[in-house]
Tab-separated table of C-alpha atoms and ligand atoms in Angstrom:
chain	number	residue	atom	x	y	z
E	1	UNK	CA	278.400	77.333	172.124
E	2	UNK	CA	276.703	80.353	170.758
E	3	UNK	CA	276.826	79.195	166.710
E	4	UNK	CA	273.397	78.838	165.064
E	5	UNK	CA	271.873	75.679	164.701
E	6	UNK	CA	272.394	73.565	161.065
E	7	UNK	CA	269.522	71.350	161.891
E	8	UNK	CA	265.738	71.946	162.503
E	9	UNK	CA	263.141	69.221	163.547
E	10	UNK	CA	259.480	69.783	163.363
E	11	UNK	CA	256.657	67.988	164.842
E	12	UNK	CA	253.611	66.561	163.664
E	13	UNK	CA	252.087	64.747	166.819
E	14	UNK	CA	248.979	63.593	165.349
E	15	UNK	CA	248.254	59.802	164.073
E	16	UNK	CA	245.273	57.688	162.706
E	17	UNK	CA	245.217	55.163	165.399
E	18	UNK	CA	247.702	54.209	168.077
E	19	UNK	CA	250.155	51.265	167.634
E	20	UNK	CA	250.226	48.488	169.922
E	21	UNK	CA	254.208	49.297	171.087
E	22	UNK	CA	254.641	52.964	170.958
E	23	UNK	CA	255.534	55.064	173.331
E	24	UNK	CA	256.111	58.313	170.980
E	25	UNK	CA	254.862	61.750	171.925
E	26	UNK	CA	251.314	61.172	169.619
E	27	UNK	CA	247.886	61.977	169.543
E	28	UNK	CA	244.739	60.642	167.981
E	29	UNK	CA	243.782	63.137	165.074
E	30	UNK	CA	240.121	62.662	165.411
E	31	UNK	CA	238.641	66.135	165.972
E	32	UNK	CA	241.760	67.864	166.559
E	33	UNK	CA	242.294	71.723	165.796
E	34	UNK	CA	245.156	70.925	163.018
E	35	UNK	CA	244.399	74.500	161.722
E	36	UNK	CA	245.190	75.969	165.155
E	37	UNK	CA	248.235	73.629	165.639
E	38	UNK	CA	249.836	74.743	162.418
E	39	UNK	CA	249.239	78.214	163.802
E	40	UNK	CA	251.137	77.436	166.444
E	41	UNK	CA	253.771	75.571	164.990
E	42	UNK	CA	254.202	78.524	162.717
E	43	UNK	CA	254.483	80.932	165.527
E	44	UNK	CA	256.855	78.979	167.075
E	45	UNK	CA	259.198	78.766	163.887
E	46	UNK	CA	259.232	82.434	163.742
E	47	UNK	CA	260.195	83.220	167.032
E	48	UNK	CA	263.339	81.136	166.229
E	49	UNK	CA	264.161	81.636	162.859
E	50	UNK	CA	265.667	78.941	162.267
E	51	UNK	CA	267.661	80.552	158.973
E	52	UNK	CA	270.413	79.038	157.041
E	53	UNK	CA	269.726	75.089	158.355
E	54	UNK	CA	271.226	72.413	156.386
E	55	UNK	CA	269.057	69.524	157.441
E	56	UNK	CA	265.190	69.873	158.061
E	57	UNK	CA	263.388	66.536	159.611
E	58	UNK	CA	259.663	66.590	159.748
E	59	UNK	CA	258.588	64.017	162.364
E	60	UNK	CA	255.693	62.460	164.402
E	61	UNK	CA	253.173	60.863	164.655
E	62	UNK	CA	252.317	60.813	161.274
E	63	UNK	CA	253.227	64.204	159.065
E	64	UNK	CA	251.545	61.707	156.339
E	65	UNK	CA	247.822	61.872	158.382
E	66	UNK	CA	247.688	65.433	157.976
E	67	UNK	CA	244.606	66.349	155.228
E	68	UNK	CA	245.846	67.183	152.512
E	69	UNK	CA	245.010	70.768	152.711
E	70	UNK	CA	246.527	71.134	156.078
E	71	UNK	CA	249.661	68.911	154.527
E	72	UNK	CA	250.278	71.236	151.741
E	73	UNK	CA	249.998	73.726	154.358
E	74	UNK	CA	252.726	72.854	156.873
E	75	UNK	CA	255.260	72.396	154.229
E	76	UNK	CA	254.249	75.845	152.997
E	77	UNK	CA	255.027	77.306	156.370
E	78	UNK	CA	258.457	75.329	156.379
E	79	UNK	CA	259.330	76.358	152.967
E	80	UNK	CA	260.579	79.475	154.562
E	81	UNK	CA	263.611	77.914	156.177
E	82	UNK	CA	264.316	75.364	153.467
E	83	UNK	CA	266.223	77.386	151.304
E	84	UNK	CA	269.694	75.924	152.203
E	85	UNK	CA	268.701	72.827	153.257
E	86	UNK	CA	270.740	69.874	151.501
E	87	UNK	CA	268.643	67.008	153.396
E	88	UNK	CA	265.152	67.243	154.412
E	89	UNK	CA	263.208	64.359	155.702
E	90	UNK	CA	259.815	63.297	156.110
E	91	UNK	CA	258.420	60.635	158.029
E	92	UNK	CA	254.555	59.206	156.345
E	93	UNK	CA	252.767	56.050	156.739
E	94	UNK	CA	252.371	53.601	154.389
E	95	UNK	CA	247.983	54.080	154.256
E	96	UNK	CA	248.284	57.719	154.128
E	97	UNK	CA	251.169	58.646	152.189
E	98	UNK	CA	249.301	59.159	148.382
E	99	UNK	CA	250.521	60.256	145.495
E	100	UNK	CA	249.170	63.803	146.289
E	101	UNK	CA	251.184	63.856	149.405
E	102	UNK	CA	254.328	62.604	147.759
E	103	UNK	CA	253.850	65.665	144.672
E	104	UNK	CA	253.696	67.962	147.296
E	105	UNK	CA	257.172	67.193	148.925
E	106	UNK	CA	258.833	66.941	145.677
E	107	UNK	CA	257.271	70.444	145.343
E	108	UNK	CA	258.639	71.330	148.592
E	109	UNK	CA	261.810	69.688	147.839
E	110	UNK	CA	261.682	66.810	150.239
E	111	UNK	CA	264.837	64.544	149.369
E	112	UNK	CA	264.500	62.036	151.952
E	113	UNK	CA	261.867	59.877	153.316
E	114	UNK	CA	261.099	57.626	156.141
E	115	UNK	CA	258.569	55.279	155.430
E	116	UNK	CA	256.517	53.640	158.690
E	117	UNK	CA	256.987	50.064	157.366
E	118	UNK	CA	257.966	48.598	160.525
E	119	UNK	CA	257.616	44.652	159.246
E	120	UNK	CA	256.708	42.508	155.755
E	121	UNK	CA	255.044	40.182	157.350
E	122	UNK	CA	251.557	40.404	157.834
E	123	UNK	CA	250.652	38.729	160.631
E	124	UNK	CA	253.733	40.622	162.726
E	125	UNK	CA	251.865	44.136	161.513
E	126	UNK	CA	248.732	43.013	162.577
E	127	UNK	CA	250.042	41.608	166.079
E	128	UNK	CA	251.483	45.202	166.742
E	129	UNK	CA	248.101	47.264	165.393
E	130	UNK	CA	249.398	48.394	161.978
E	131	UNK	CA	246.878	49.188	159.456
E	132	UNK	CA	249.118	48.540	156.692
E	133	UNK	CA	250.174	44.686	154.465
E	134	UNK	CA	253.649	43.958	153.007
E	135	UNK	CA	252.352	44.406	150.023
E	136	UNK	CA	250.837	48.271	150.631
E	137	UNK	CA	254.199	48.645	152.070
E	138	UNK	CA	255.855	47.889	148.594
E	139	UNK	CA	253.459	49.516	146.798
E	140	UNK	CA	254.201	52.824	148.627
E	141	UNK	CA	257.601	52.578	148.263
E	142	UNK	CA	257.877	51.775	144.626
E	143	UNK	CA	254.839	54.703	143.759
E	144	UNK	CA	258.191	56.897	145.710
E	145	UNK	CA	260.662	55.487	143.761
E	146	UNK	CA	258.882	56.488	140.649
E	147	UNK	CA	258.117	59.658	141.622
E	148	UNK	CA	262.300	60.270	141.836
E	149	UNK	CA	262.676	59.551	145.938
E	150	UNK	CA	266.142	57.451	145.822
E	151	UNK	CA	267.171	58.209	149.413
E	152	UNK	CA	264.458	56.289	151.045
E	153	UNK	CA	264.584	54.732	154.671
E	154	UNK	CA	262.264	52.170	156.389
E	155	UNK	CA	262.249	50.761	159.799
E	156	UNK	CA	262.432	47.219	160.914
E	157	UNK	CA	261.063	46.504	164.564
E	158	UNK	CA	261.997	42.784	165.750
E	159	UNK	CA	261.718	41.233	169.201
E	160	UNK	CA	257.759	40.381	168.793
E	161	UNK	CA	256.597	37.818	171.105
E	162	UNK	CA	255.930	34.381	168.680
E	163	UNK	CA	258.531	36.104	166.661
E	164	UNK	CA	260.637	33.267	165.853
E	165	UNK	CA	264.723	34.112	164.327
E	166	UNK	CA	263.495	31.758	161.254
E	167	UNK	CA	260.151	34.411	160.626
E	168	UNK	CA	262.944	37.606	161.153
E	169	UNK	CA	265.297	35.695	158.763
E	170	UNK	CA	262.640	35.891	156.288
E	171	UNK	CA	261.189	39.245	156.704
E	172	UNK	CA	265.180	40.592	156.445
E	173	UNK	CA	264.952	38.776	152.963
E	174	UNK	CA	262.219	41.015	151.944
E	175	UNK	CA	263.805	44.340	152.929
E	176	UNK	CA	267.056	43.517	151.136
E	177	UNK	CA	265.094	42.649	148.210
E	178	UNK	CA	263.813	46.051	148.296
E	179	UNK	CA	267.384	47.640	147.548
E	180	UNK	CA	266.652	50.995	149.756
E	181	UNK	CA	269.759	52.889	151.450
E	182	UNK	CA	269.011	53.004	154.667
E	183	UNK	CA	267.307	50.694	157.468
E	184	UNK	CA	266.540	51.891	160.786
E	185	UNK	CA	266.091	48.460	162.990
E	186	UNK	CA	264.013	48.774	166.725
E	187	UNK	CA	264.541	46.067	169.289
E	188	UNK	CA	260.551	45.556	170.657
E	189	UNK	CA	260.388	47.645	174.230
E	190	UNK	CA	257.363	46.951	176.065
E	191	UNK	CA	256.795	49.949	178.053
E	192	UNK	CA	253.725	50.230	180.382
E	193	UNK	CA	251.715	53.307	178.377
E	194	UNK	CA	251.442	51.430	175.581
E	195	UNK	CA	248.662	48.747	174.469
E	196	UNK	CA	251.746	46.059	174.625
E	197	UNK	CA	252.617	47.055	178.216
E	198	UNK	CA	248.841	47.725	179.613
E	199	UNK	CA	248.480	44.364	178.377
E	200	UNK	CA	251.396	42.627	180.470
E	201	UNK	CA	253.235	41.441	177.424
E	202	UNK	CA	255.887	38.923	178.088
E	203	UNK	CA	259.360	40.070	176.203
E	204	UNK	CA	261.154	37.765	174.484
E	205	UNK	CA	264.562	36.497	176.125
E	206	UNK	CA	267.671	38.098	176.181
E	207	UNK	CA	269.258	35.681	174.096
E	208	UNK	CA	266.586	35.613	171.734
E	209	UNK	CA	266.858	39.240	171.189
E	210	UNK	CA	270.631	39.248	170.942
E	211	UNK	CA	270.757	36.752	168.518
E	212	UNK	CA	268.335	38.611	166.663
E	213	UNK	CA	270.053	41.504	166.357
E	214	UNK	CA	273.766	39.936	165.873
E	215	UNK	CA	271.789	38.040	163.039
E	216	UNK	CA	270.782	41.258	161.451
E	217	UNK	CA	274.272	43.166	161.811
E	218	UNK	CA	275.876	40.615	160.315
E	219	UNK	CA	273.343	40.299	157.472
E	220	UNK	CA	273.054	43.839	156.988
E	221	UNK	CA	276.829	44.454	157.006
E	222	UNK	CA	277.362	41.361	154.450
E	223	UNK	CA	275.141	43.180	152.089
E	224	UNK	CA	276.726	46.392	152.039
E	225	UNK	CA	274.980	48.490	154.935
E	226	UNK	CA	276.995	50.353	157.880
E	227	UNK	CA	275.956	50.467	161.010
E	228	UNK	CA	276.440	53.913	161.389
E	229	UNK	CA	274.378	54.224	164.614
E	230	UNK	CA	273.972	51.219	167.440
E	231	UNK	CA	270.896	50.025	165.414
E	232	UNK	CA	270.937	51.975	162.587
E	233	UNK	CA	272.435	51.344	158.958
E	234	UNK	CA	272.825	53.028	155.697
E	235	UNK	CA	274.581	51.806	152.682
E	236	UNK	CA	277.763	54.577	151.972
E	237	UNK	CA	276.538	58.261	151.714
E	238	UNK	CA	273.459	57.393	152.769
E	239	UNK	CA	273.643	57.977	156.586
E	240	UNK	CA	270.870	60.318	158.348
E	241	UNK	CA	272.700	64.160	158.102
E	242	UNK	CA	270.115	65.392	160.543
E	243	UNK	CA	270.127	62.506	163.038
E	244	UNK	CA	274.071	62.486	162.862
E	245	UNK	CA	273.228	65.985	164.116
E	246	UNK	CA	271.992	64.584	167.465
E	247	UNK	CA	274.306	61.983	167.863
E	248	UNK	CA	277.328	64.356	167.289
E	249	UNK	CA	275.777	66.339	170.314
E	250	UNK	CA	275.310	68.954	167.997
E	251	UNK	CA	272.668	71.916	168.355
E	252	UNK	CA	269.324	71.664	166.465
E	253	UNK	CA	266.486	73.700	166.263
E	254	UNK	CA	262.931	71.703	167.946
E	255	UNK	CA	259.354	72.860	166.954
E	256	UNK	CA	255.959	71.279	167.713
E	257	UNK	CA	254.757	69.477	170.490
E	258	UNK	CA	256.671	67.476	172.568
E	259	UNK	CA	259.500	68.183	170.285
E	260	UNK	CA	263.196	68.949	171.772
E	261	UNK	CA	265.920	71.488	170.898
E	262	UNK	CA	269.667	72.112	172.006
E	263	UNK	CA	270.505	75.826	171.234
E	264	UNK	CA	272.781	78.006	173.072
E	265	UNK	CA	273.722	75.409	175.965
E	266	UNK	CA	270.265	74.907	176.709
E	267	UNK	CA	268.400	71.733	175.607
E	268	UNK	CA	264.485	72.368	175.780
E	269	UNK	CA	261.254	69.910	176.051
E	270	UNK	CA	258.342	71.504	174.392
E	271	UNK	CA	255.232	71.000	176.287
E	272	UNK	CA	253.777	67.501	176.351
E	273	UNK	CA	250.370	69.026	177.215
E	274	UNK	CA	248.376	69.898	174.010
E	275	UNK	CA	246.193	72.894	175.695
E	276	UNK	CA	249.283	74.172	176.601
E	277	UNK	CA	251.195	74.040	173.345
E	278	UNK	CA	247.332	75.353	171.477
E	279	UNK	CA	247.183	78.281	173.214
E	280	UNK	CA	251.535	79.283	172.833
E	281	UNK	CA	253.520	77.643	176.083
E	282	UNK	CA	255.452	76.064	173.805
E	283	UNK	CA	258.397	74.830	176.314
E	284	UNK	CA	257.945	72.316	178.907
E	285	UNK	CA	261.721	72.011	180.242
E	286	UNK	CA	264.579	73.614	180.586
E	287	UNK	CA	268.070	72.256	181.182
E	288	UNK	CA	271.141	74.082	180.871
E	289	UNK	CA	274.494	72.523	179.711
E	290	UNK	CA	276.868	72.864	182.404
E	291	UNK	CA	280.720	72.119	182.720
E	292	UNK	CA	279.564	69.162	185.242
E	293	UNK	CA	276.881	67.773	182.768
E	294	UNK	CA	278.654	68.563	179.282
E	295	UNK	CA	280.851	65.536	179.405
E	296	UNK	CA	277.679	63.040	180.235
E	297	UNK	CA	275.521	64.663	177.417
E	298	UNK	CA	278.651	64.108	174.898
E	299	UNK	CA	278.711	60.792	175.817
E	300	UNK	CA	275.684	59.881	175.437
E	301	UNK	CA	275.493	60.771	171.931
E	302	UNK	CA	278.363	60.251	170.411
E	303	UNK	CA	279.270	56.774	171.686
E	304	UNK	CA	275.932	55.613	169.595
E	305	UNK	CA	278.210	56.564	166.587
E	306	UNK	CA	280.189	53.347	165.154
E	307	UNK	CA	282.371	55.898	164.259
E	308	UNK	CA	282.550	57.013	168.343
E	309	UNK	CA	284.914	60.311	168.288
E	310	UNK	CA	287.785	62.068	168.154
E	311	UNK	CA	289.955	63.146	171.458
E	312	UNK	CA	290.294	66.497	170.124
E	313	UNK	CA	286.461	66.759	169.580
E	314	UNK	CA	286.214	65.330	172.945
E	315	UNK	CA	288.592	68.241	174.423
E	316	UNK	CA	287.260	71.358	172.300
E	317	UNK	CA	283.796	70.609	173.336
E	318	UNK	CA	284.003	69.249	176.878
E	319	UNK	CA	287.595	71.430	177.911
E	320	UNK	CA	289.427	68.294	179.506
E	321	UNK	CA	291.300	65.345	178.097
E	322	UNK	CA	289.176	62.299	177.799
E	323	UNK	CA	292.679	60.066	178.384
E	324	UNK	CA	292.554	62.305	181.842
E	325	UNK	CA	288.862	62.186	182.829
E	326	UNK	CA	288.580	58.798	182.330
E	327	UNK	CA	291.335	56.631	182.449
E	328	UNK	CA	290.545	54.324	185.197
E	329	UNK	CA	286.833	53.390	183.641
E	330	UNK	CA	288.209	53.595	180.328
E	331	UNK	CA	291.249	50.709	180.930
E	332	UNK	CA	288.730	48.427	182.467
E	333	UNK	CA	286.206	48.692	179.398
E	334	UNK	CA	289.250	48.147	177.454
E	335	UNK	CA	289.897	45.395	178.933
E	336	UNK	CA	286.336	43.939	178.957
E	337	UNK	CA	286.663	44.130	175.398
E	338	UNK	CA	283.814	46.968	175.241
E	339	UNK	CA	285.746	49.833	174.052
E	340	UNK	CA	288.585	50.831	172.117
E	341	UNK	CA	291.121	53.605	172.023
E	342	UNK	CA	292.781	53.355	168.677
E	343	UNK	CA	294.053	56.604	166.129
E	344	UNK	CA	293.096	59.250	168.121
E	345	UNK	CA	289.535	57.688	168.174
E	346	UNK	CA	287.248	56.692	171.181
E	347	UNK	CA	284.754	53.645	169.958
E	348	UNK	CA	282.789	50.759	171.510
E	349	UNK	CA	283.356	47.187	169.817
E	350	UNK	CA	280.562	45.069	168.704
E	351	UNK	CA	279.814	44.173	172.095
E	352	UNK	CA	280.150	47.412	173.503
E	353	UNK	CA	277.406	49.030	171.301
E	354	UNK	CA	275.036	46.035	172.074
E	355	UNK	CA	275.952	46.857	175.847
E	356	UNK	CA	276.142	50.562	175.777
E	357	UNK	CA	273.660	50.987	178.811
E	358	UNK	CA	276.193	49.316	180.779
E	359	UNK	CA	279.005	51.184	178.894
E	360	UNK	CA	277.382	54.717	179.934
E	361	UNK	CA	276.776	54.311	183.190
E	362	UNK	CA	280.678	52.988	183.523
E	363	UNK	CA	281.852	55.663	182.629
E	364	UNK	CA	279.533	58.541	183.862
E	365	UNK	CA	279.018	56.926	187.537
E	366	UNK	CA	281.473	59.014	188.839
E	367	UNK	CA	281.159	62.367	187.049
P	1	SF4	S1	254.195	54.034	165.702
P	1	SF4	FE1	253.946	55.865	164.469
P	1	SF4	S2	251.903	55.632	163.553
P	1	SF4	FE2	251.989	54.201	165.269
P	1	SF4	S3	251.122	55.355	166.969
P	1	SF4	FE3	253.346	55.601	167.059
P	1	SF4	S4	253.765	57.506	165.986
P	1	SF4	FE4	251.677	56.847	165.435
């Protein structure tokens, strides 16, 4: 695969104060160099060039907790790459994303954003150490819709302990009322670097969770959103072009710390040590796409997709037949009701893309 990447990611690792649950590559921006890390992150850029992408994402952390100065600044440095880009995302916060920072991406042409809303209900934001209400949510969204952002996405995180499917029910009412296009939704995963797993947090049950989540695909879907993604839906036309990016196992471009690329065959980890990344080791890890890791790698993106994928895209990329590869695994998933083979099209079921762990490793045990 020696094409140039359509897609670029950058990365803004630096936040205001750490959330209870997250596990993200982020950093406290108390008295960090953000001068000398946009230094960096411009030096890295140009050793790519990442020319003639389609979609750029700026990510984090919090793009939105950059000064302003430093904010106008990093879009400046971008702004040499975003000539042909048709989507270009940025994720901000609902407490630091002001009306200054909002004029300057509609300067920079910013068409997309992701708002950090995470839940309307204010005791769920202040169980998970958000800093924001519902109603400074709304507020930030509406001051973007006035200022011309239609394609707007916010995120939904459900699974809380005390979270109850009556309070979710509720909080779903609230982002429907809101009328955006897109809705990315996060099942609660307690991992042990975070606040939530230092403090032994109990999760919620299985069955609590999965009727959670078949309560908001249903509700979602009944309202006019796809689930384009396993939990993530956009009403038509509005699906993520960059993310699709990843989960077509396409190549991207990855700048910034802790930030990943696939280019050439190679997917890359920059460094997840700051010193490192300050003073220009940029890349952490290495991996090369081989013929015995191509088909896994596939797989693991592009089964996300409700869409799944095509057994011609399946053969051009990987160079077998997936009908060949995998028939034995593939007949007893089909049978289990987990996937389906229908139209030229490999795709998991309802079930399937609530189970695709289990789905995966089926099918890539034996590879
Ligand atoms: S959830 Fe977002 S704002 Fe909170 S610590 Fe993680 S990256 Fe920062």
């Amino acid at each position: 695969m020696k094409s140039k990447p359509k897609a670029l990611y950058i990365h803004v690792p630096f936040c205001e104060h750490l959330c209870y649950y997250c596990d993200y590559p982020r950093i406290l921006i108390t008295k960090q160099n953000i001068d000398l890390y946009l230094d960096k992150l411009e030096e890295e850029l140009n050793l790519y060039n990442p020319e003639g992408v389609e979609t750029i994402y700026v990510g984090g952390g919090t793009p939105s907790a950059l000064p302003l100065v430093a904010f106008k600044r990093l879009f400046s440095i971008a702004s040499k790459y975003s000539s042909d880009v048709s989507e270009y995302s940025v994720e901000g916060n609902v407490e630091n994303l002001s009306k200054e920072k909002l004029l300057i991406l509609k300067e920079a042409g910013v068409n997309r954003l992701s708002i950090g809303v995470q839940s309307l209900n204010n005791q769920t934001l202040k169980a998970i150490g958000r800093r924001h209400t519902k109603e400074e949510a709304i507020e930030v969204i509406n001051l973007a819709k006035s200022l011309g952002f239609s394609n707007i996405s916010i995120d939904l995180i459900y699974g809380l302990p005390n979270q109850s499917l009556e309070n979710l029910k509720a909080e779903l009412d609230l982002y429907l009322k809101l009328n955006l296009n897109h809705i990315a939704t996060y099942a609660l995963d307690i991992s042990p670097h975070t606040v939530f797993g230092i403090k032994k947090l109990t999760p919620i049950s299985d069955e609590l969770s999965r009727e959670m989540y078949d309560y908001i695909l249903a509700t979602l879907r009944k309202h006019g959103y796809n689930r384009y993604e396993t939990s993530t839906f956009a009403k038509p036309g509005y699906e993520c072009k960059h993310n699709l990016t990843y989960w077509r196992n396409e190549q991207y471009y990855g700048v910034g710390y802790a930030a990943s690329g696939y280019i050439n065959n190679i997917r890359y980890v920059n460094t997840y040590n700051l010193t490192a990344y300050l003073n220009g080791k940029f890349i952490g890890e290495i991996n090369k796409v081989t013929p015995s890791n191509i088909a896994e790698y596939f797989l693991l993106t592009n089964l996300r997709r409700e869409a799944g994928f095509s057994l011609d895209h399946f053969k051009n990329h990987v160079g077998v037949n997936f009908k060949d590869m995998f028939k034995k695994e593939a007949k007893a998933l089909e049978e289990n009701g987990l996937l389906h083979q229908e139209n030229n099209r490999v795709f998991l079921s309802d079930e399937g893309m609530i189970r695709i762990d289990y789905v995966l490793i089926e099918l890539i045990k034996n590879l």
